[in-house]
Amino acid sequence: MSSTQLDKLNTMVEKLLETATLDSNNLELNKENFDIIALLQSLMSNYKMQFQNKTFNINFQLESLIVNADIFHIENALNNILDNAVKYGGDLISIELKTKKTNFEVLISDNGNSLTHENKHQIFDKFYRVPKGNTHDVKGFGIGLYYTKTIIDKHNGSITLELNKNLTTFKITLLNGS
Ligand SMILES: Nc1ncnc2c1ncn2[C@@H]1O[C@H](COP(=O)(O)OP(=O)(O)OP(=O)(O)O)[C@@H](O)[C@H]1O
Ligand SMILES: [Mg+2]
């Protein structure tokens, strides 16, 4: 029990530190070359193992894609979206990587279908949580998506929430090479 409580405290401290850094304009990216497909694959095998009651669909087009970005923050950003999909979304989660001419997209979707068009922008605000209803008693700080958007913006990329055909999709776009 104490180990669980320690984990929770740890998460809370991490979240507070993350937000403090984000707001202080002191956030420095530490860019390096890494394979984003390998990163996504390892994240997905963790999630599959941890949440065996969910179905994960993976579609990556490529075997490998080398990018130059801050792996620590990008991994946290992806984790936040996956964490939300598991916490608030449906039982079907899909993750796709699409390459375009000048950029690539990572799309994380779930079939939870509880968000509305009103949420499209506010959901990225600091401390915003959708008022009760879909969240039940899931604990959270309302920081995950604010952090994620700040990190993606800092990489000159973008993140949007797209709602269609009963799917909730978070689309991250990053420039090729970045
Ligand atoms: N895939 C999703 N389906 C439905 N609602 C979602 C989804 N992702 C996010 N949300 C809603 O958006 C809110 C904001 O998400 P965000 O990740 O910023 O904060 P959080 O999950 O509440 O807390 P934490 O700081 O621990 O991540 C959530 O509280 C939830 O209401
Ligand atoms: Mg969250």
Coordinates of N, CA and C and ligand atoms in Angstrom, one line a residue:
M1 N 0.8 -1.2 0.0 CA 0.0 0.0 0.0 C 0.9 1.3 0.0
S2 N 1.9 1.2 0.8 CA 2.8 2.4 0.9 C 3.5 2.6 -0.4
S3 N 3.8 1.5 -1.1 CA 4.4 1.7 -2.4 C 3.5 2.3 -3.4
T4 N 2.2 2.0 -3.4 CA 1.2 2.6 -4.3 C 1.1 4.1 -4.0
Q5 N 1.1 4.4 -2.7 CA 0.9 5.8 -2.3 C 2.2 6.6 -2.7
L6 N 3.3 5.9 -2.6 CA 4.6 6.6 -3.0 C 4.5 6.9 -4.5
D7 N 4.1 5.9 -5.3 CA 3.9 6.1 -6.7 C 3.1 7.3 -7.0
K8 N 2.0 7.4 -6.3 CA 1.0 8.5 -6.5 C 1.7 9.9 -6.2
L9 N 2.4 9.9 -5.1 CA 3.1 11.1 -4.7 C 4.1 11.5 -5.7
N10 N 4.8 10.5 -6.2 CA 5.8 10.7 -7.2 C 5.2 11.3 -8.4
T11 N 4.1 10.8 -8.9 CA 3.4 11.3 -10.1 C 3.0 12.8 -9.8
M12 N 2.5 13.0 -8.6 CA 2.0 14.4 -8.3 C 3.2 15.4 -8.4
V13 N 4.3 15.0 -7.8 CA 5.5 15.9 -7.8 C 6.0 16.1 -9.2
E14 N 6.0 15.0 -10.0 CA 6.5 15.1 -11.4 C 5.6 16.1 -12.1
K15 N 4.3 16.0 -11.9 CA 3.3 16.8 -12.6 C 3.5 18.3 -12.2
L16 N 3.7 18.5 -11.0 CA 3.9 19.9 -10.5 C 5.2 20.5 -11.1
L17 N 6.2 19.7 -11.1 CA 7.5 20.2 -11.6 C 7.3 20.4 -13.1
E18 N 6.7 19.5 -13.8 CA 6.4 19.7 -15.3 C 5.8 21.1 -15.5
T19 N 4.7 21.4 -14.8 CA 4.0 22.6 -15.0 C 4.8 23.8 -14.7
A20 N 5.5 23.7 -13.6 CA 6.4 24.8 -13.1 C 7.4 25.1 -14.2
T21 N 8.0 24.1 -14.8 CA 9.0 24.3 -15.8 C 8.4 24.9 -17.1
L22 N 7.2 24.4 -17.4 CA 6.5 24.9 -18.7 C 6.2 26.4 -18.5
D23 N 5.8 26.8 -17.4 CA 5.3 28.2 -17.2 C 6.5 29.1 -17.0
S24 N 7.7 28.6 -16.7 CA 8.8 29.5 -16.4 C 9.5 30.0 -17.6
N25 N 9.1 29.5 -18.8 CA 9.8 29.8 -20.1 C 11.3 29.3 -20.1
N26 N 11.5 28.4 -19.1 CA 12.9 27.8 -19.0 C 13.0 26.5 -19.7
L27 N 12.0 26.1 -20.3 CA 12.0 24.7 -20.9 C 12.9 24.7 -22.1
E28 N 14.0 23.9 -22.0 CA 15.0 23.8 -23.0 C 14.8 22.4 -23.6
L29 N 14.7 22.3 -25.0 CA 14.6 21.0 -25.6 C 16.0 20.4 -25.7
N30 N 16.0 19.1 -25.5 CA 17.3 18.4 -25.6 C 17.2 17.5 -26.8
K31 N 17.4 18.0 -28.0 CA 17.1 17.2 -29.2 C 18.2 16.2 -29.5
E32 N 17.7 15.0 -29.9 CA 18.7 14.0 -30.4 C 18.0 13.2 -31.5
N33 N 18.8 12.4 -32.2 CA 18.2 11.5 -33.2 C 17.7 10.2 -32.6
F34 N 16.5 9.9 -32.9 CA 16.0 8.6 -32.4 C 14.9 8.1 -33.4
D35 N 14.6 6.8 -33.2 CA 13.6 6.2 -34.1 C 12.2 6.2 -33.4
I36 N 11.4 7.1 -34.0 CA 10.0 7.3 -33.4 C 9.2 6.0 -33.5
I37 N 9.4 5.2 -34.5 CA 8.6 3.9 -34.6 C 9.0 3.0 -33.5
A38 N 10.3 2.9 -33.2 CA 10.7 2.1 -32.1 C 10.2 2.6 -30.8
L39 N 10.1 3.9 -30.6 CA 9.5 4.4 -29.4 C 8.1 4.1 -29.3
L40 N 7.3 4.3 -30.4 CA 5.9 3.9 -30.4 C 5.7 2.5 -30.1
Q41 N 6.5 1.6 -30.7 CA 6.4 0.2 -30.5 C 6.6 -0.2 -29.0
S42 N 7.6 0.4 -28.4 CA 7.9 0.0 -27.0 C 6.8 0.6 -26.1
L43 N 6.2 1.8 -26.4 CA 5.1 2.3 -25.6 C 3.9 1.3 -25.8
M44 N 3.7 0.9 -27.0 CA 2.5 0.0 -27.2 C 2.6 -1.3 -26.5
S45 N 3.8 -1.9 -26.5 CA 3.9 -3.2 -25.8 C 3.7 -3.0 -24.3
N46 N 4.2 -1.9 -23.8 CA 3.9 -1.6 -22.3 C 2.4 -1.5 -22.1
Y47 N 1.7 -0.7 -22.9 CA 0.2 -0.6 -22.7 C -0.5 -1.9 -22.9
K48 N -0.1 -2.6 -23.9 CA -0.8 -3.9 -24.2 C -0.7 -4.9 -23.0
M49 N 0.5 -4.8 -22.4 CA 0.8 -5.7 -21.2 C 0.0 -5.2 -20.0
Q50 N -0.1 -3.9 -19.8 CA -0.7 -3.3 -18.7 C -2.2 -3.3 -18.7
F51 N -2.8 -3.2 -20.0 CA -4.2 -3.1 -20.1 C -4.7 -4.2 -21.0
Q52 N -4.8 -5.4 -20.5 CA -5.2 -6.5 -21.4 C -6.7 -6.5 -21.7
N53 N -7.4 -5.7 -21.0 CA -8.9 -5.6 -21.2 C -9.2 -4.7 -22.4
K54 N -8.2 -4.0 -22.9 CA -8.4 -3.1 -24.1 C -7.8 -3.7 -25.3
T55 N -8.3 -3.3 -26.5 CA -7.8 -3.7 -27.8 C -7.0 -2.6 -28.4
F56 N -5.8 -2.9 -28.7 CA -4.9 -1.9 -29.4 C -4.7 -2.3 -30.8
N57 N -5.0 -1.3 -31.7 CA -4.7 -1.5 -33.1 C -3.5 -0.6 -33.5
I58 N -2.5 -1.2 -34.2 CA -1.3 -0.5 -34.5 C -1.1 -0.5 -36.0
N59 N -0.9 0.7 -36.6 CA -0.6 0.8 -38.0 C 0.5 1.9 -38.3
F60 N 1.7 1.4 -38.6 CA 2.8 2.3 -38.7 C 3.4 2.5 -40.1
Q61 N 2.9 2.1 -41.1 CA 3.4 2.3 -42.5 C 4.9 2.0 -42.7
L62 N 5.7 2.3 -41.7 CA 7.2 2.2 -41.9 C 7.7 1.3 -40.8
E63 N 8.9 0.8 -41.0 CA 9.7 0.0 -40.0 C 10.4 0.9 -39.1
S64 N 10.8 2.0 -39.6 CA 11.7 2.9 -38.8 C 11.6 4.4 -39.4
L65 N 11.6 5.3 -38.5 CA 11.6 6.7 -38.9 C 12.4 7.5 -37.9
I66 N 13.6 8.0 -38.4 CA 14.5 8.7 -37.5 C 14.1 10.2 -37.5
V67 N 13.9 10.7 -36.3 CA 13.5 12.1 -36.1 C 14.6 12.7 -35.1
N68 N 14.6 14.1 -35.2 CA 15.5 14.8 -34.3 C 14.6 15.6 -33.3
A69 N 14.4 15.1 -32.1 CA 13.5 15.7 -31.2 C 13.9 15.4 -29.8
D70 N 13.2 15.9 -28.8 CA 13.5 15.7 -27.4 C 12.7 14.4 -27.0
I71 N 13.4 13.3 -27.0 CA 12.8 12.0 -26.7 C 12.1 11.9 -25.4
F72 N 12.7 12.6 -24.4 CA 12.1 12.5 -23.0 C 10.7 13.2 -23.0
H73 N 10.6 14.4 -23.6 CA 9.3 15.1 -23.6 C 8.4 14.5 -24.6
I74 N 8.9 14.0 -25.8 CA 8.0 13.4 -26.7 C 7.3 12.1 -26.2
E75 N 8.1 11.4 -25.5 CA 7.6 10.1 -24.9 C 6.6 10.5 -23.8
N76 N 6.8 11.5 -23.0 CA 5.8 11.9 -22.0 C 4.6 12.4 -22.7
A77 N 4.7 13.2 -23.8 CA 3.5 13.7 -24.5 C 2.7 12.5 -25.0
L78 N 3.3 11.6 -25.6 CA 2.6 10.4 -26.1 C 1.9 9.6 -25.0
N79 N 2.6 9.5 -23.9 CA 2.1 8.8 -22.8 C 0.9 9.4 -22.2
N80 N 0.9 10.8 -22.2 CA -0.3 11.5 -21.7 C -1.5 11.2 -22.5
I81 N -1.4 11.2 -23.8 CA -2.6 10.9 -24.7 C -3.0 9.5 -24.5
L82 N -2.1 8.5 -24.5 CA -2.4 7.1 -24.3 C -3.1 6.9 -23.0
D83 N -2.5 7.5 -22.0 CA -3.1 7.4 -20.6 C -4.5 7.9 -20.6
N84 N -4.8 9.0 -21.3 CA -6.2 9.5 -21.3 C -7.1 8.6 -22.1
A85 N -6.6 8.0 -23.2 CA -7.4 7.1 -24.0 C -7.8 5.9 -23.1
V86 N -6.9 5.4 -22.3 CA -7.2 4.3 -21.5 C -8.1 4.7 -20.3
K87 N -7.9 5.9 -19.8 CA -8.7 6.3 -18.6 C -10.1 6.8 -19.0
Y88 N -10.2 7.5 -20.1 CA -11.5 8.1 -20.4 C -12.2 7.6 -21.7
G89 N -11.4 6.9 -22.5 CA -11.9 6.5 -23.8 C -12.6 5.2 -23.8
G90 N -12.8 4.6 -25.0 CA -13.5 3.4 -25.1 C -12.5 2.2 -24.9
D91 N -12.9 1.0 -25.4 CA -12.1 -0.1 -25.1 C -11.2 -0.5 -26.4
L92 N -11.4 0.3 -27.4 CA -10.7 0.1 -28.7 C -9.8 1.4 -28.9
I93 N -8.5 1.1 -28.9 CA -7.5 2.2 -29.0 C -6.7 2.0 -30.2
S94 N -6.6 3.0 -31.1 CA -5.7 2.7 -32.3 C -4.6 3.8 -32.4
I95 N -3.5 3.4 -32.9 CA -2.4 4.3 -33.0 C -1.8 4.1 -34.4
E96 N -1.7 5.3 -35.1 CA -1.2 5.2 -36.5 C -0.1 6.2 -36.7
L97 N 0.8 5.9 -37.6 CA 1.8 7.0 -38.0 C 1.6 7.1 -39.5
K98 N 1.5 8.4 -39.9 CA 1.3 8.6 -41.4 C 2.4 9.6 -41.8
T99 N 3.1 9.2 -42.9 CA 4.1 10.2 -43.4 C 3.6 11.0 -44.5
K100 N 3.9 12.3 -44.5 CA 3.5 13.2 -45.6 C 4.8 13.8 -46.2
K101 N 4.6 14.7 -47.1 CA 5.8 15.2 -47.8 C 6.7 15.9 -46.9
T102 N 6.2 16.9 -46.1 CA 7.0 17.7 -45.2 C 6.9 17.4 -43.7
N103 N 5.9 16.5 -43.4 CA 5.7 16.2 -42.0 C 5.2 14.8 -41.8
F104 N 5.1 14.4 -40.6 CA 4.4 13.1 -40.3 C 3.4 13.3 -39.2
E105 N 2.5 12.4 -39.1 CA 1.4 12.6 -38.1 C 1.3 11.3 -37.3
V106 N 1.1 11.5 -36.0 CA 0.8 10.4 -35.1 C -0.6 10.6 -34.6
L107 N -1.4 9.6 -34.9 CA -2.9 9.7 -34.6 C -3.2 8.6 -33.5
I108 N -3.7 9.1 -32.4 CA -4.1 8.2 -31.3 C -5.6 8.3 -31.2
S109 N -6.4 7.3 -31.4 CA -7.8 7.3 -31.4 C -8.4 6.3 -30.4
D110 N -9.6 6.7 -29.9 CA -10.3 5.7 -29.2 C -11.8 5.8 -29.5
N111 N -12.6 4.8 -29.2 CA -14.0 4.8 -29.5 C -14.9 5.2 -28.4
G112 N -14.4 6.1 -27.5 CA -15.1 6.5 -26.3 C -16.3 7.4 -26.6
N113 N -16.0 8.3 -27.6 CA -17.1 9.1 -28.1 C -17.8 10.0 -27.0
S114 N -17.1 10.6 -26.1 CA -17.7 11.4 -25.0 C -17.4 12.8 -25.1
L115 N -16.5 13.2 -26.0 CA -16.1 14.6 -26.1 C -17.0 15.3 -27.2
T116 N -17.1 16.7 -27.0 CA -17.9 17.4 -28.0 C -17.0 18.4 -28.7
H117 N -17.6 19.1 -29.7 CA -16.8 20.1 -30.5 C -16.4 21.2 -29.6
E118 N -17.2 21.5 -28.5 CA -16.8 22.5 -27.6 C -15.5 22.3 -26.9
N119 N -15.2 21.0 -26.7 CA -14.0 20.6 -26.0 C -12.7 20.8 -26.8
K120 N -12.9 21.0 -28.1 CA -11.7 21.0 -29.1 C -10.6 21.9 -28.6
H121 N -10.9 23.0 -28.1 CA -9.8 23.9 -27.7 C -9.5 23.9 -26.2
Q122 N -10.6 24.0 -25.4 CA -10.5 24.1 -24.0 C -9.8 22.9 -23.4
I123 N -9.8 21.8 -24.1 CA -9.2 20.5 -23.5 C -7.7 20.7 -23.3
F124 N -7.1 21.6 -24.1 CA -5.7 21.8 -24.0 C -5.3 22.9 -22.9
D125 N -6.3 23.5 -22.3 CA -6.0 24.5 -21.3 C -5.5 23.9 -20.0
K126 N -4.7 24.7 -19.3 CA -4.1 24.2 -18.1 C -5.3 24.0 -17.0
F127 N -5.2 22.9 -16.4 CA -6.2 22.5 -15.3 C -7.6 22.2 -15.8
Y128 N -7.8 22.2 -17.2 CA -9.1 21.9 -17.7 C -9.4 20.4 -17.6
R129 N -10.6 20.1 -17.0 CA -11.1 18.7 -17.1 C -12.5 18.8 -17.5
V130 N -13.0 17.9 -18.3 CA -14.4 17.9 -18.7 C -15.2 17.7 -17.4
P131 N -16.2 18.6 -17.2 CA -17.0 18.5 -16.0 C -17.6 17.1 -15.9
K132 N -17.6 16.6 -14.7 CA -18.1 15.2 -14.4 C -19.1 14.7 -15.5
G133 N -19.3 13.5 -15.4 CA -20.2 12.9 -16.4 C -19.4 11.8 -17.1
N134 N -18.4 12.2 -17.9 CA -17.6 11.1 -18.5 C -16.4 10.7 -17.7
T135 N -16.0 11.6 -16.7 CA -14.8 11.3 -16.0 C -15.0 10.4 -14.8
H136 N -16.3 10.3 -14.3 CA -16.6 9.5 -13.1 C -15.6 9.9 -12.0
D137 N -15.0 8.9 -11.4 CA -14.1 9.3 -10.3 C -12.6 9.1 -10.7
V138 N -12.3 9.2 -12.0 CA -11.0 9.1 -12.4 C -10.2 10.3 -11.9
K139 N -9.1 10.1 -11.2 CA -8.3 11.2 -10.7 C -7.4 11.8 -11.8
G140 N -7.2 13.1 -11.7 CA -6.3 13.7 -12.7 C -6.1 15.2 -12.3
F141 N -5.2 15.8 -13.0 CA -4.8 17.2 -12.6 C -5.2 18.2 -13.7
G142 N -5.6 17.7 -14.8 CA -5.9 18.6 -15.9 C -4.7 19.2 -16.5
I143 N -3.5 18.6 -16.4 CA -2.3 19.1 -16.9 C -1.8 18.4 -18.1
G144 N -2.1 17.1 -18.2 CA -1.6 16.2 -19.2 C -1.6 16.8 -20.7
L145 N -2.7 17.3 -21.1 CA -2.8 17.8 -22.5 C -2.2 19.2 -22.6
Y146 N -2.3 20.0 -21.5 CA -1.6 21.3 -21.6 C -0.1 21.1 -21.8
Y147 N 0.5 20.2 -21.0 CA 1.9 19.8 -21.1 C 2.2 19.3 -22.5
T148 N 1.3 18.4 -23.0 CA 1.6 17.8 -24.3 C 1.6 18.8 -25.4
K149 N 0.6 19.8 -25.4 CA 0.5 20.8 -26.4 C 1.7 21.7 -26.3
T150 N 2.1 22.1 -25.1 CA 3.3 23.0 -25.0 C 4.5 22.3 -25.6
I151 N 4.7 21.0 -25.4 CA 5.9 20.3 -25.9 C 5.8 20.2 -27.4
I152 N 4.7 19.9 -28.0 CA 4.5 19.8 -29.4 C 4.7 21.2 -30.1
D153 N 4.1 22.2 -29.5 CA 4.3 23.6 -30.0 C 5.8 24.0 -30.0
K154 N 6.5 23.6 -28.9 CA 7.9 23.9 -28.8 C 8.7 23.3 -29.9
H155 N 8.2 22.1 -30.4 CA 8.9 21.5 -31.5 C 8.4 22.0 -32.9
N156 N 7.7 23.1 -32.9 CA 7.0 23.7 -34.1 C 6.0 22.8 -34.7
G157 N 5.5 21.9 -33.9 CA 4.4 21.0 -34.5 C 3.1 21.5 -34.0
S158 N 2.1 20.6 -34.2 CA 0.7 21.0 -33.7 C 0.0 19.8 -33.2
I159 N -1.0 20.0 -32.4 CA -1.8 18.9 -31.9 C -3.3 19.4 -31.9
T160 N -4.1 18.5 -32.5 CA -5.6 18.9 -32.6 C -6.4 17.7 -32.1
L161 N -7.6 18.0 -31.7 CA -8.6 17.0 -31.3 C -9.6 16.9 -32.5
E162 N -9.7 15.7 -33.0 CA -10.7 15.5 -34.1 C -11.8 14.5 -33.7
L163 N -13.0 14.9 -34.0 CA -14.1 14.0 -33.6 C -14.9 13.6 -34.9
N164 N -14.8 12.4 -35.2 CA -15.6 11.9 -36.3 C -15.9 10.4 -36.3
K165 N -17.0 10.1 -36.9 CA -17.4 8.6 -36.9 C -17.2 7.9 -35.6
N166 N -17.7 8.6 -34.5 CA -17.6 8.0 -33.2 C -16.2 7.7 -32.7
L167 N -15.2 8.4 -33.4 CA -13.9 8.2 -32.9 C -13.3 9.6 -32.3
T168 N -12.6 9.5 -31.2 CA -11.9 10.6 -30.6 C -10.5 10.5 -31.0
T169 N -10.0 11.4 -31.8 CA -8.6 11.3 -32.3 C -7.8 12.5 -31.9
F170 N -6.6 12.2 -31.3 CA -5.6 13.3 -31.1 C -4.6 13.1 -32.1
K171 N -4.5 14.2 -32.9 CA -3.5 14.2 -34.1 C -2.3 15.1 -33.8
I172 N -1.2 14.5 -33.7 CA 0.1 15.2 -33.6 C 0.7 15.3 -34.9
T173 N 1.1 16.6 -35.3 CA 1.8 16.7 -36.5 C 3.2 17.3 -36.2
L174 N 4.3 16.7 -36.7 CA 5.6 17.2 -36.5 C 6.3 17.2 -37.8
L175 N 7.2 18.2 -38.0 CA 7.9 18.4 -39.2 C 8.9 17.2 -39.4
N176 N 9.1 16.8 -40.7 CA 10.0 15.8 -41.0 C 11.4 16.2 -40.5
G177 N 12.1 15.3 -39.9 CA 13.4 15.6 -39.4 C 13.4 16.2 -38.0
S178 N 12.2 16.8 -37.6 CA 12.2 17.4 -36.3 C 11.8 16.4 -35.2
Ligands
LIG1 N1 -9.6 10.3 -25.0 C1 -10.4 11.0 -24.2 N2 -11.7 10.7 -24.1 C2 -12.5 11.5 -23.4 N3 -12.2 12.5 -22.6 C3 -10.9 12.8 -22.6 C4 -9.9 12.1 -23.4 N4 -8.7 12.7 -23.2 C5 -8.9 13.7 -22.4 N5 -10.2 13.8 -22.0 C6 -10.7 14.8 -21.1 O1 -9.9 15.9 -21.1 C7 -9.5 16.3 -19.7 C8 -8.1 16.9 -19.7 O2 -7.1 15.9 -20.0 P1 -5.7 16.1 -19.3 O3 -4.9 14.9 -19.7 O4 -5.2 17.4 -19.6 O5 -6.0 16.0 -17.8 P2 -6.3 14.8 -16.8 O6 -6.2 13.5 -17.5 O7 -7.6 15.2 -16.2 O8 -5.2 14.9 -15.7 P3 -3.6 14.6 -15.8 O9 -3.0 15.9 -15.5 O10 -3.4 13.5 -14.8 O11 -3.4 14.1 -17.2 C9 -9.7 15.0 -18.9 O12 -10.0 15.3 -17.6 C10 -10.9 14.4 -19.6 O13 -12.1 14.9 -19.1
MG2 MG -4.4 13.1 -18.6

